[in-house]
Coordinates of N, CA and C and ligand atoms in Angstrom, one line a residue:
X187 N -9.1 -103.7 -7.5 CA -8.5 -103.7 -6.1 C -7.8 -105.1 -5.8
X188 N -8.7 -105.8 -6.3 CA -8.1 -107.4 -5.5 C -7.4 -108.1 -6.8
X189 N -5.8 -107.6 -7.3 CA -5.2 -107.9 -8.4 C -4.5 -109.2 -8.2
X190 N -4.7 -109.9 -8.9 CA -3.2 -111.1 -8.9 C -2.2 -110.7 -10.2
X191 N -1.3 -109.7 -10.0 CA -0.2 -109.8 -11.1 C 0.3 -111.0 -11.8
X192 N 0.7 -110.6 -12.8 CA 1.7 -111.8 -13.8 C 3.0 -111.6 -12.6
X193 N 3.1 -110.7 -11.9 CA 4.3 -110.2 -10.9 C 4.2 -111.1 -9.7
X194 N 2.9 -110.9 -9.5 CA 2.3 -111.6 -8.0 C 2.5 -112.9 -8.4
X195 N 2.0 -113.8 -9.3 CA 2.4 -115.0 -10.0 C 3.7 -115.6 -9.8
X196 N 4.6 -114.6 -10.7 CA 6.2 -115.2 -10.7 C 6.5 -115.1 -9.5
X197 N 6.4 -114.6 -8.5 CA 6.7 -114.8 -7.2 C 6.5 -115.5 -6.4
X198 N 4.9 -115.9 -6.8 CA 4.6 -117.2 -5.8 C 5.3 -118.6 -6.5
X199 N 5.1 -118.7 -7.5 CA 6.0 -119.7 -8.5 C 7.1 -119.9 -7.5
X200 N 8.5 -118.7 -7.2 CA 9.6 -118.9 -6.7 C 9.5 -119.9 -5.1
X201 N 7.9 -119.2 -5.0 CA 7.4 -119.1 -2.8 C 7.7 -121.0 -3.3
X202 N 7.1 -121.4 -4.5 CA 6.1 -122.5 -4.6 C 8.0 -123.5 -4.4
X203 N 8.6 -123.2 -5.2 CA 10.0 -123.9 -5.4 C 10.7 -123.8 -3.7
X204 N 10.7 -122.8 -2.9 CA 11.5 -122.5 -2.1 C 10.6 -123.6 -1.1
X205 N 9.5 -123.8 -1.1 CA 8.8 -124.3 -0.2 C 9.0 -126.5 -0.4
X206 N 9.4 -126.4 -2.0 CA 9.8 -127.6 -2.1 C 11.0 -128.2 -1.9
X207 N 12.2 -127.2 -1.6 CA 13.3 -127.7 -1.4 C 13.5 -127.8 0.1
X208 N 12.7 -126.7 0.7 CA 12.3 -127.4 2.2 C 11.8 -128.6 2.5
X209 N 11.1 -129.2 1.7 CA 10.5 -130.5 1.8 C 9.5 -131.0 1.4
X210 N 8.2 -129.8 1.0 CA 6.8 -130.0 1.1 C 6.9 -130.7 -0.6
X211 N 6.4 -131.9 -0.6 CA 6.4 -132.8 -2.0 C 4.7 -133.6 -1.9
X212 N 3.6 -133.0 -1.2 CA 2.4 -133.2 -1.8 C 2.2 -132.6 -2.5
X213 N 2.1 -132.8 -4.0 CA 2.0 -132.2 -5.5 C 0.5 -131.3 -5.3
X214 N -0.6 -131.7 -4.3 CA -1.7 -130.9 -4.1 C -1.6 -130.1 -3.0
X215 N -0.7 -130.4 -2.5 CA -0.8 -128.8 -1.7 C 0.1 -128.0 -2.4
X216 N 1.3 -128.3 -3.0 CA 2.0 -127.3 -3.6 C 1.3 -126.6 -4.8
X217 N 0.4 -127.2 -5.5 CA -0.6 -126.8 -6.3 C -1.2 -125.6 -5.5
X218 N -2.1 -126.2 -4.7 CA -3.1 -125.2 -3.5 C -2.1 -124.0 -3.4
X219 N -1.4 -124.1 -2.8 CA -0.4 -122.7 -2.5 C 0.0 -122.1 -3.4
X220 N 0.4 -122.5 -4.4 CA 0.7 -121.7 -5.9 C -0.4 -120.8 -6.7
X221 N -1.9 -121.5 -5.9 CA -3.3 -121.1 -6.7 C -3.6 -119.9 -5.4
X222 N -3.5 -119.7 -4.1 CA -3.9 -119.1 -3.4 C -3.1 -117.5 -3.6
X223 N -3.9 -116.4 -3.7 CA -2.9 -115.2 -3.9 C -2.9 -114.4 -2.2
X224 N -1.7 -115.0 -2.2 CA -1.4 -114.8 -0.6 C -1.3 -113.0 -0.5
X225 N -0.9 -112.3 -1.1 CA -0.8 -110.8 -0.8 C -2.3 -110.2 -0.8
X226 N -3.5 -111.2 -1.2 CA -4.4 -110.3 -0.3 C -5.0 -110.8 0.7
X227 N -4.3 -111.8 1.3 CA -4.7 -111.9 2.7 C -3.6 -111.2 3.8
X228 N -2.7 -109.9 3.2 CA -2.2 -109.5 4.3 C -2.4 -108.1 4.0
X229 N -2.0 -106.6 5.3 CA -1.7 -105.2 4.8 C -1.2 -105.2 4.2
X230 N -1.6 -103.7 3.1 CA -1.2 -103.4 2.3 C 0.2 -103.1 1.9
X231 N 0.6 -102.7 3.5 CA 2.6 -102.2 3.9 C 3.1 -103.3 3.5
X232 N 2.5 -104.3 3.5 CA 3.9 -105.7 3.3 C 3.5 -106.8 2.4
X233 N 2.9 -105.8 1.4 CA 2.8 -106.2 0.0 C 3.9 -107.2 -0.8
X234 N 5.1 -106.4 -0.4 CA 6.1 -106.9 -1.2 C 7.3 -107.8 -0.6
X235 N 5.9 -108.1 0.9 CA 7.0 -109.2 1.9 C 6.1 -110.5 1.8
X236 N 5.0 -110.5 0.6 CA 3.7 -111.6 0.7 C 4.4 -113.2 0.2
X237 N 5.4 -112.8 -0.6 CA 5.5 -114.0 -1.1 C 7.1 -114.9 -0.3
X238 N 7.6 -113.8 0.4 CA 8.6 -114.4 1.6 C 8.3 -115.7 2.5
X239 N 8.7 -116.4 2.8 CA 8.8 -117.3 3.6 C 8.6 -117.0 4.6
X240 N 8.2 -116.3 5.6 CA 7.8 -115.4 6.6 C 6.5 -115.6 7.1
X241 N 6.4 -115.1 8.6 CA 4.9 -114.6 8.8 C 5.1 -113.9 9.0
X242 N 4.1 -112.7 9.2 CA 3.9 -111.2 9.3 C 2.6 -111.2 10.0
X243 N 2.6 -109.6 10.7 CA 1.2 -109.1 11.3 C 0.1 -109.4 10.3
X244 N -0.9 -109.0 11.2 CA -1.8 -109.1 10.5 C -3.0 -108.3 11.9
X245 N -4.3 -107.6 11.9 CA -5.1 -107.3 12.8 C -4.9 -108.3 14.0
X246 N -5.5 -107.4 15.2 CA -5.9 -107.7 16.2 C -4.3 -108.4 17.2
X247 N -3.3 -107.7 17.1 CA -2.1 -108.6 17.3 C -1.8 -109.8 16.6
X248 N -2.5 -110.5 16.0 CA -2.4 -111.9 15.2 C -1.4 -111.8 14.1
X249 N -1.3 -113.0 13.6 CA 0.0 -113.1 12.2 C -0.5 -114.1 11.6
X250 N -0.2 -114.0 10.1 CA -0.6 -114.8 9.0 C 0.5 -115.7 9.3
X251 N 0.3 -116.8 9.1 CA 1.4 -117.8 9.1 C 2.5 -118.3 8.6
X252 N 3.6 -118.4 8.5 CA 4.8 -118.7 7.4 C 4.3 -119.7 6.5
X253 N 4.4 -119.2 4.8 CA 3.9 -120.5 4.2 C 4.5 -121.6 4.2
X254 N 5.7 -121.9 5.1 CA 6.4 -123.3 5.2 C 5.1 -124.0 6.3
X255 N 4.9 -123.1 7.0 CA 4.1 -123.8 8.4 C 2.6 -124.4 7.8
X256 N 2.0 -123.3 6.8 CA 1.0 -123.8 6.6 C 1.1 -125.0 5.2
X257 N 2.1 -125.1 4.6 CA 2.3 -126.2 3.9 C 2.3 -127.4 4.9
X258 N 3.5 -127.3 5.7 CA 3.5 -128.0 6.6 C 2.5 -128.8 7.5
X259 N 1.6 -128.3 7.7 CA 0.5 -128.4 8.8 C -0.6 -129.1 7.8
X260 N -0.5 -128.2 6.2 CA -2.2 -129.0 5.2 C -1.0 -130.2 5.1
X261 N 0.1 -130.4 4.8 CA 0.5 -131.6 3.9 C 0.4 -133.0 5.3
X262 N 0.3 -132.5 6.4 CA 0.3 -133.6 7.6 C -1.3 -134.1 7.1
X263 N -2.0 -133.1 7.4 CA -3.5 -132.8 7.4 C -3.9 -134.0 6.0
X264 N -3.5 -133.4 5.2 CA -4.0 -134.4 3.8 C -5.1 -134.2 3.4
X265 N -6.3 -133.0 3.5 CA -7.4 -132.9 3.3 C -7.9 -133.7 1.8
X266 N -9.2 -134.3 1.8 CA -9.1 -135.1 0.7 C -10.4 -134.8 0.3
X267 N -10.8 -134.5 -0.9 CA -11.9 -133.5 -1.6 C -13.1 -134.2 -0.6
X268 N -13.9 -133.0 -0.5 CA -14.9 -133.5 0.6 C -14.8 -133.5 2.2
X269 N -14.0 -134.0 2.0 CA -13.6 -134.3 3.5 C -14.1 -132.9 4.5
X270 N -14.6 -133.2 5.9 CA -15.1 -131.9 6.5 C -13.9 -132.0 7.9
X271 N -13.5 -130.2 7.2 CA -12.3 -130.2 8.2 C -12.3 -128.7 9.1
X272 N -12.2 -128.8 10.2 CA -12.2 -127.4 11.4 C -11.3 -127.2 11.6
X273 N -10.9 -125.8 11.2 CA -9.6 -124.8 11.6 C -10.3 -124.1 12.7
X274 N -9.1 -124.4 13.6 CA -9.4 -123.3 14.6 C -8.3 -122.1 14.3
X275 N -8.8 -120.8 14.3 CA -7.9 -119.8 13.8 C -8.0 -119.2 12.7
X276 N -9.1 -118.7 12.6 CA -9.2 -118.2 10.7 C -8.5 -117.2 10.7
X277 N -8.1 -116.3 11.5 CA -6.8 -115.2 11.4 C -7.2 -114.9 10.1
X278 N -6.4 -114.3 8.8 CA -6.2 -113.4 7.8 C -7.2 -114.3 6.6
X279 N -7.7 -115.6 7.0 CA -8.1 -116.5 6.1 C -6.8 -117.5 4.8
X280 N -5.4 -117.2 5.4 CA -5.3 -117.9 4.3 C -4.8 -119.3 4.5
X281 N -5.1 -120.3 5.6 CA -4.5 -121.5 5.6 C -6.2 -122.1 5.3
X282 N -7.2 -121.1 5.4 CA -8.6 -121.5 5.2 C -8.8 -122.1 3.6
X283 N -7.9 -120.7 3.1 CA -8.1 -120.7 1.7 C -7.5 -122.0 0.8
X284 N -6.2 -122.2 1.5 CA -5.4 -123.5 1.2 C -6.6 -124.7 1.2
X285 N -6.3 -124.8 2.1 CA -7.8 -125.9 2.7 C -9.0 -125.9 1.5
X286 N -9.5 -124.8 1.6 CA -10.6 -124.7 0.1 C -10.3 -125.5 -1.1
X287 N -9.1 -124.9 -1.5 CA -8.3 -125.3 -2.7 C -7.9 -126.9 -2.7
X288 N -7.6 -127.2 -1.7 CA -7.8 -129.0 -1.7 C -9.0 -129.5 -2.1
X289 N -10.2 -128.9 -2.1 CA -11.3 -129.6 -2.2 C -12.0 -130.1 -0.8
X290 N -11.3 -129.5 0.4 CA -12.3 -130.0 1.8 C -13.6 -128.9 1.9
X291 N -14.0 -129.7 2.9 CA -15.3 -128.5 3.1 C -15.2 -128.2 4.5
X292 N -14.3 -126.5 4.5 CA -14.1 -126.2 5.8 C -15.1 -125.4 6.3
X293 N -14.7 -125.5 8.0 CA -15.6 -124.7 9.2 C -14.5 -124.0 10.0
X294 N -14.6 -122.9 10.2 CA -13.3 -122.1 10.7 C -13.7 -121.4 11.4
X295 N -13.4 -121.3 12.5 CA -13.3 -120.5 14.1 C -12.6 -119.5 14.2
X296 N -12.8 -118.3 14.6 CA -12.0 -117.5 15.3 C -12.2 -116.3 16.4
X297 N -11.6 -115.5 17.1 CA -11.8 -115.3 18.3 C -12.0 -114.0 18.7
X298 N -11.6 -113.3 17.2 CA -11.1 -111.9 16.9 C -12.2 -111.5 16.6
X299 N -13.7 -110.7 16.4 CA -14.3 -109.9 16.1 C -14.1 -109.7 14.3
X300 N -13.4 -108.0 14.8 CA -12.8 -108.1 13.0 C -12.1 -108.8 12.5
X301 N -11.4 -109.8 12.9 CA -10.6 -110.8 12.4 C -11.9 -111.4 11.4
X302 N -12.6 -111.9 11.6 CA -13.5 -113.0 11.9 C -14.4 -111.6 10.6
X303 N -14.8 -110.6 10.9 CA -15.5 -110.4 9.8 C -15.3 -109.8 8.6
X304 N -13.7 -109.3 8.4 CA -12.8 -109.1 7.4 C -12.6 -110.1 6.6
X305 N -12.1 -111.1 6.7 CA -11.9 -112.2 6.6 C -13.1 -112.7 5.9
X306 N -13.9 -112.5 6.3 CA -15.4 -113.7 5.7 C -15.9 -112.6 4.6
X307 N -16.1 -111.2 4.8 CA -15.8 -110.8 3.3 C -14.8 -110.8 1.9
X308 N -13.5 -111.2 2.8 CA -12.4 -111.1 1.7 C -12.6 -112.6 0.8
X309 N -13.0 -113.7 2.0 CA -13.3 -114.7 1.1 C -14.4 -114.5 0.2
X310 N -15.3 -114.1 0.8 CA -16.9 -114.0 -0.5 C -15.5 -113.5 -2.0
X311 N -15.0 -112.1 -1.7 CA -15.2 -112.1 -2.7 C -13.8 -112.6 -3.5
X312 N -13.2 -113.3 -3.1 CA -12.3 -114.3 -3.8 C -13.0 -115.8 -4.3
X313 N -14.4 -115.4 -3.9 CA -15.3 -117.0 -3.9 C -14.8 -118.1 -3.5
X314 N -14.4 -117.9 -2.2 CA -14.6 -118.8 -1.4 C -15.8 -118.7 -0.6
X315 N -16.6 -119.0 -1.2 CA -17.9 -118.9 -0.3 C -18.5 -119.9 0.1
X316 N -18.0 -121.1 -0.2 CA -18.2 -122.5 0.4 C -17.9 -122.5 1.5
X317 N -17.2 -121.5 2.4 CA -16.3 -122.0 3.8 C -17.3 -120.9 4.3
X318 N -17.4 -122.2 5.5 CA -18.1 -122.0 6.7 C -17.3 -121.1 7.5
X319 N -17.9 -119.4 8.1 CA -17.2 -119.3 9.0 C -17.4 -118.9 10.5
X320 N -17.2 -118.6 11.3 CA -18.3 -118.8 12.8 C -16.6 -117.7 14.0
X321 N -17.5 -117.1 14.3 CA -16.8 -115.9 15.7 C -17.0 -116.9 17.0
X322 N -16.4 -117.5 17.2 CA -16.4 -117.9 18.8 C -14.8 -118.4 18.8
X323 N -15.5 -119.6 20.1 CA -14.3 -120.2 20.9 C -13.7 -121.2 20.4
X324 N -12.5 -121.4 19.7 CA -12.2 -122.9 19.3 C -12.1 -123.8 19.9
X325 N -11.7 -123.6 21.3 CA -11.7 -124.4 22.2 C -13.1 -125.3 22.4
X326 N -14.5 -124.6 22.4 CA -15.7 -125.2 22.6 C -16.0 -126.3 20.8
X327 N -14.8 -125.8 20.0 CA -14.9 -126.5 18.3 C -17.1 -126.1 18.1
X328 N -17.3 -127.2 17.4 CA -18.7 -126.7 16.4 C -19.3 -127.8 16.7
X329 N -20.1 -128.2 17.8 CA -20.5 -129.6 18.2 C -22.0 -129.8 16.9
X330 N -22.7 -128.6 17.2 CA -23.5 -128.4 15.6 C -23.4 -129.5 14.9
X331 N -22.1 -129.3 14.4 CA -21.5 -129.9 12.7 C -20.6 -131.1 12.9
X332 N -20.3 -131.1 14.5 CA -19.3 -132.6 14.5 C -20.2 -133.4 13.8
X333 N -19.6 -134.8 13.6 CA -17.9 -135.1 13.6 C -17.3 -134.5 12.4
X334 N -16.0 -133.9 12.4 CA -15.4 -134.0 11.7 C -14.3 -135.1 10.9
X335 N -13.9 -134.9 9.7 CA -13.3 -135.9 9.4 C -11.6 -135.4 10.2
X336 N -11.5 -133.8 10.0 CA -10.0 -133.9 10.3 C -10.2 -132.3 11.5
X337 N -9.4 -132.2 12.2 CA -9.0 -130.5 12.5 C -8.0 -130.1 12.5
X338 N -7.4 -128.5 11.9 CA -6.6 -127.9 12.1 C -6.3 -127.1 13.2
X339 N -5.7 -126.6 13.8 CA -5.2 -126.1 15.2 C -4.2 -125.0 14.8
X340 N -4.5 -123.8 14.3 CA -3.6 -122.8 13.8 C -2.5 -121.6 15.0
X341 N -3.4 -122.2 15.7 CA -2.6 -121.1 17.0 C -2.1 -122.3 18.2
X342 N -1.2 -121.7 19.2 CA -0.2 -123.3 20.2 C -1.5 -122.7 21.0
X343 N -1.3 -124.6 21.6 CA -2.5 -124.8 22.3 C -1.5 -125.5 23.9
X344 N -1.7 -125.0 25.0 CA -1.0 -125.6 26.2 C -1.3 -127.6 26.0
X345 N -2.1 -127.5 25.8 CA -2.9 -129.0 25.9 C -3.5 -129.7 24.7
X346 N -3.6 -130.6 24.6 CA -4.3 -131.2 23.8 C -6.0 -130.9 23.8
X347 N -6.9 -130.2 23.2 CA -7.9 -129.8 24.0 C -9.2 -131.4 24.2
X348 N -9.6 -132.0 24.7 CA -10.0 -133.4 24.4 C -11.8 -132.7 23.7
X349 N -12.2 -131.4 24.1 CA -13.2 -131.3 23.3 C -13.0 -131.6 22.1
X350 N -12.2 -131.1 21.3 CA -11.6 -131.4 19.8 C -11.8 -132.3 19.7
X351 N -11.0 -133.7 20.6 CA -10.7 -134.7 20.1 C -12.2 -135.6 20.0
X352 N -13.4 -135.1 20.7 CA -14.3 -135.5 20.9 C -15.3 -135.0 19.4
X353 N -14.8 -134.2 19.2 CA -15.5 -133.8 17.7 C -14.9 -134.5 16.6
X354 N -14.1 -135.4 16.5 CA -13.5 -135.6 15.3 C -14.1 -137.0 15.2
X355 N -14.2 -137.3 14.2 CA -14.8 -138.9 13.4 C -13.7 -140.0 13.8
X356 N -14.0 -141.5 14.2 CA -13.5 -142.2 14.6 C -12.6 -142.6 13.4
X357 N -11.0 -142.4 13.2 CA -10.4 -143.1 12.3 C -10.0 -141.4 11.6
X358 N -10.4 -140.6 12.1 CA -9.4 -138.8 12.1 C -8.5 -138.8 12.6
X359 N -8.2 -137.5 12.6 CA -7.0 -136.7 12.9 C -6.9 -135.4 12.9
X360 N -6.1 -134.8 14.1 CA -6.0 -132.9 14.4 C -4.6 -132.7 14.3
X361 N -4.4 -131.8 13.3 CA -2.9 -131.5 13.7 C -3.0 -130.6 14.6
X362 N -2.2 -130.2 15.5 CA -2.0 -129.2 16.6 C -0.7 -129.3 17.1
X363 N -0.2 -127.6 17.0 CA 1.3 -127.6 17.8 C 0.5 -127.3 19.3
X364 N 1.4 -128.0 20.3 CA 1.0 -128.6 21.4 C 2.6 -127.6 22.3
X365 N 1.9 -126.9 23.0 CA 3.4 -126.5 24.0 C 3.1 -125.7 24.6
X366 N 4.0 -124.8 25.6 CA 4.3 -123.6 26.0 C 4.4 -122.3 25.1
X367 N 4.1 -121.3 25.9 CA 4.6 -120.1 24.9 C 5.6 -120.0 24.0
X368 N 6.5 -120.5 24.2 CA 8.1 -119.9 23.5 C 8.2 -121.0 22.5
X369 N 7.6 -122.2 22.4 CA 7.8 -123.3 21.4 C 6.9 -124.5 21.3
X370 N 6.0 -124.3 20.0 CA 5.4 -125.9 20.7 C 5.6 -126.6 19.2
X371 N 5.3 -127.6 19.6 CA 5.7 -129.5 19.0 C 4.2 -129.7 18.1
X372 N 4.3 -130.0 16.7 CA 3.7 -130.2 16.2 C 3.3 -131.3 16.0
X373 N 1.8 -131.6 16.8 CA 1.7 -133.0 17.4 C 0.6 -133.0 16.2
X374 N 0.6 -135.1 16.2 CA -0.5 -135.5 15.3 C -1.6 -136.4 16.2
X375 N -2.6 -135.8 16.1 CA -3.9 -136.7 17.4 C -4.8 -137.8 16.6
X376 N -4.4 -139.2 16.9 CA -4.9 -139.8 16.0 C -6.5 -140.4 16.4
X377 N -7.5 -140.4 16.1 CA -8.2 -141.3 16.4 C -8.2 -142.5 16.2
X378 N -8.6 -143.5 16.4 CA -8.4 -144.4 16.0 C -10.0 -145.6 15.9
X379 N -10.9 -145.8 15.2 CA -11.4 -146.6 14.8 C -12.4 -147.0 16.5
X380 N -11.8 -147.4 17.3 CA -12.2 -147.6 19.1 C -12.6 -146.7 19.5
X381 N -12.1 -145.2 19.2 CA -11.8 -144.3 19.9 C -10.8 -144.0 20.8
X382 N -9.8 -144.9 20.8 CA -8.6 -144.4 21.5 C -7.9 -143.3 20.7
X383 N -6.9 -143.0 21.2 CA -6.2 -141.8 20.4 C -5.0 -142.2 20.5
X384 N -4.1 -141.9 19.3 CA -3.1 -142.3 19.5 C -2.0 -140.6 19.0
X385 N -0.8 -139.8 19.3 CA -0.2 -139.2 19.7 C 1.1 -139.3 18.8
X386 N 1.7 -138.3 18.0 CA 2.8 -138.6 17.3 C 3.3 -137.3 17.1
X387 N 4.8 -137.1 17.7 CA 5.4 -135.4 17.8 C 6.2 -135.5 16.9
X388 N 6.0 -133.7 16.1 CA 6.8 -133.7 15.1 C 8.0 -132.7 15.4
X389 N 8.3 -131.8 14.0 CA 9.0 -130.3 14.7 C 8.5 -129.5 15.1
X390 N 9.4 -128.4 15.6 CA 8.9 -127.3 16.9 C 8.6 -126.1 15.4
X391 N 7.8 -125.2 16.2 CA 7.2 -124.2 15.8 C 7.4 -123.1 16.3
X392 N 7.0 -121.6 16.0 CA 6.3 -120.8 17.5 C 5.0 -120.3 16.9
X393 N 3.8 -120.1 17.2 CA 2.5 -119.9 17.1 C 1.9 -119.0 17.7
X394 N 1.5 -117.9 17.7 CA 0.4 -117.0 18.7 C -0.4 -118.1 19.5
X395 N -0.5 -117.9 20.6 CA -1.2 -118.5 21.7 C -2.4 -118.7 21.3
X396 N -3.3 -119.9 21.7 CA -4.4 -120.3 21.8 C -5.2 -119.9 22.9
X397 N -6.3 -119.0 22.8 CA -6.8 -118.2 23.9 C -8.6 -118.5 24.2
X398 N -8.5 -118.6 25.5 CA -9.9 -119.0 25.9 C -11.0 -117.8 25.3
X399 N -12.4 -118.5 25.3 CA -13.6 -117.0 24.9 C -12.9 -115.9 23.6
X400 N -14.2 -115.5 23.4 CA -13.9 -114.6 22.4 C -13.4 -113.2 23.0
X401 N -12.5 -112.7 22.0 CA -11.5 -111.6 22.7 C -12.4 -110.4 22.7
X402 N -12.9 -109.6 23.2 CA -13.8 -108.4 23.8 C -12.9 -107.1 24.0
Ligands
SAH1585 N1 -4.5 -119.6 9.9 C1 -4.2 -118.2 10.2 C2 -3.4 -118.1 11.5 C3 -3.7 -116.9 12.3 S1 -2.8 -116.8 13.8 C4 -3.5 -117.5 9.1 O1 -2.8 -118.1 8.4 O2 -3.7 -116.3 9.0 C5 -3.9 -117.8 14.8 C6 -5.3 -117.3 15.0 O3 -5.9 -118.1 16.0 C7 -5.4 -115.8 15.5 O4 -6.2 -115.1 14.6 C8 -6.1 -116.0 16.9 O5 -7.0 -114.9 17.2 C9 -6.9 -117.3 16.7 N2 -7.2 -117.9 18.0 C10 -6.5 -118.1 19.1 N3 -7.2 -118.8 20.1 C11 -8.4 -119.1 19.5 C12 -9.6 -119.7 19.9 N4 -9.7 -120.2 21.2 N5 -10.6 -119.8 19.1 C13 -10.6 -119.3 17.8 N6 -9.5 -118.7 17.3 C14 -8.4 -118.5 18.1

């Protein structure tokens, strides 16, 4: 059932080249992404749209991410083996799986019910079974398990949420696109060693909304 073709392969190979002439030149994330087999973290109908530069549906109204975005977003991030990093947004699992594949040790949030428990079987059985995963609010993040060393922010967030910022290890970082509905700004939240934070905007995005409580 869960096949990675020599087919599936050559194609991610091409995903892997198209993703570097866009820009992404962290040799370990482009690694990560070339090792992750992205066509089973989506339906089955859009099998043959897995290795596109695209995002696509996915359950619950949600969408798997464009892999420029999630290159984009790990190569800011810089996960560094070990390192403990919170995604908020486990959606289809695959920016989780990236994440894996660097060597962090993630905790991933999400809001969706079956999002949230599809997902935590598809990773078992791709063995990803190191990653933490948890059905709630990402907004409330995992006080449990703070600090973290870094967080991911997979869905736009109106605000900066300062709970987050309050879970992350002094001398972290969250990436988060930050905006309105129709476009938000790929901001970098820096902690800084004091605890001040320091604030740095990148390019625009569009994101499925970041939504209060778990969806019922
Ligand atoms: N990383 C995912 C992105 C999925 S889209 C992937 O590549 O597939 C973003 C996800 O964030 C959606 O699944 C949505 O349900 C989830 N989300 C939105 N608000 C959330 C919140 N407050 N807490 C947890 N998850 C949330």
């Amino acid at each position: 059932m869960l096949q990675d073709t020599f087919r599936h392969q050559g194609l991610r190979r091409q995903l892997v080249v198209q993703l570097k002439e866009k820009g992404i030149d962290n040799e370990l994330v482009i690694e990560s992404i070339g090792k992750v087999p992205r066509h089973l973290f989506m339906d089955n109908a859009f099998l043959e749209y897995a290795y596109q530069d695209k995002a696509f549906p996915i359950a619950c109204g949600q969408t798997i991410s464009q892999p420029y975005t999630v290159a984009y977003q790990t190569q800011l991030l810089d996960p560094k083996k070990g390192e403990k990093v919170l995604e908020i947004g486990t959606g289809s699992g695959y920016q989780t799986a990236v994440l894996a594949e660097m060597g962090a040790k993630v905790f991933s949030i999400e809001r969706h019910k079956p999002l949230h428990e599809g997902t935590r079987k598809l990773l078992d059985s791709l063995n990803y079974v190191s990653v933490k995963t948890f059905y709630g609010d990402g907004f409330k993040g995992l006080p449990a398990f703070a600090p973290f060393d870094k967080i991911i922010v997979t869905c736009g967030a109106e605000m900066i949420p300062m709970n987050l910022v309050e879970q992350l290890k002094p001398g972290g970082m969250m990436i988060i696109p930050v905006g309105p509905l129709a476009e938000q700004t790929m901001t970098i939240v820096l902690k800084k060693s004091n605890g001040e934070t320091e604030v740095i905007e990148m390019d625009k995005f569009r994101f499925v909304p970041m939504l209060s409580d778990k969806a019922r």
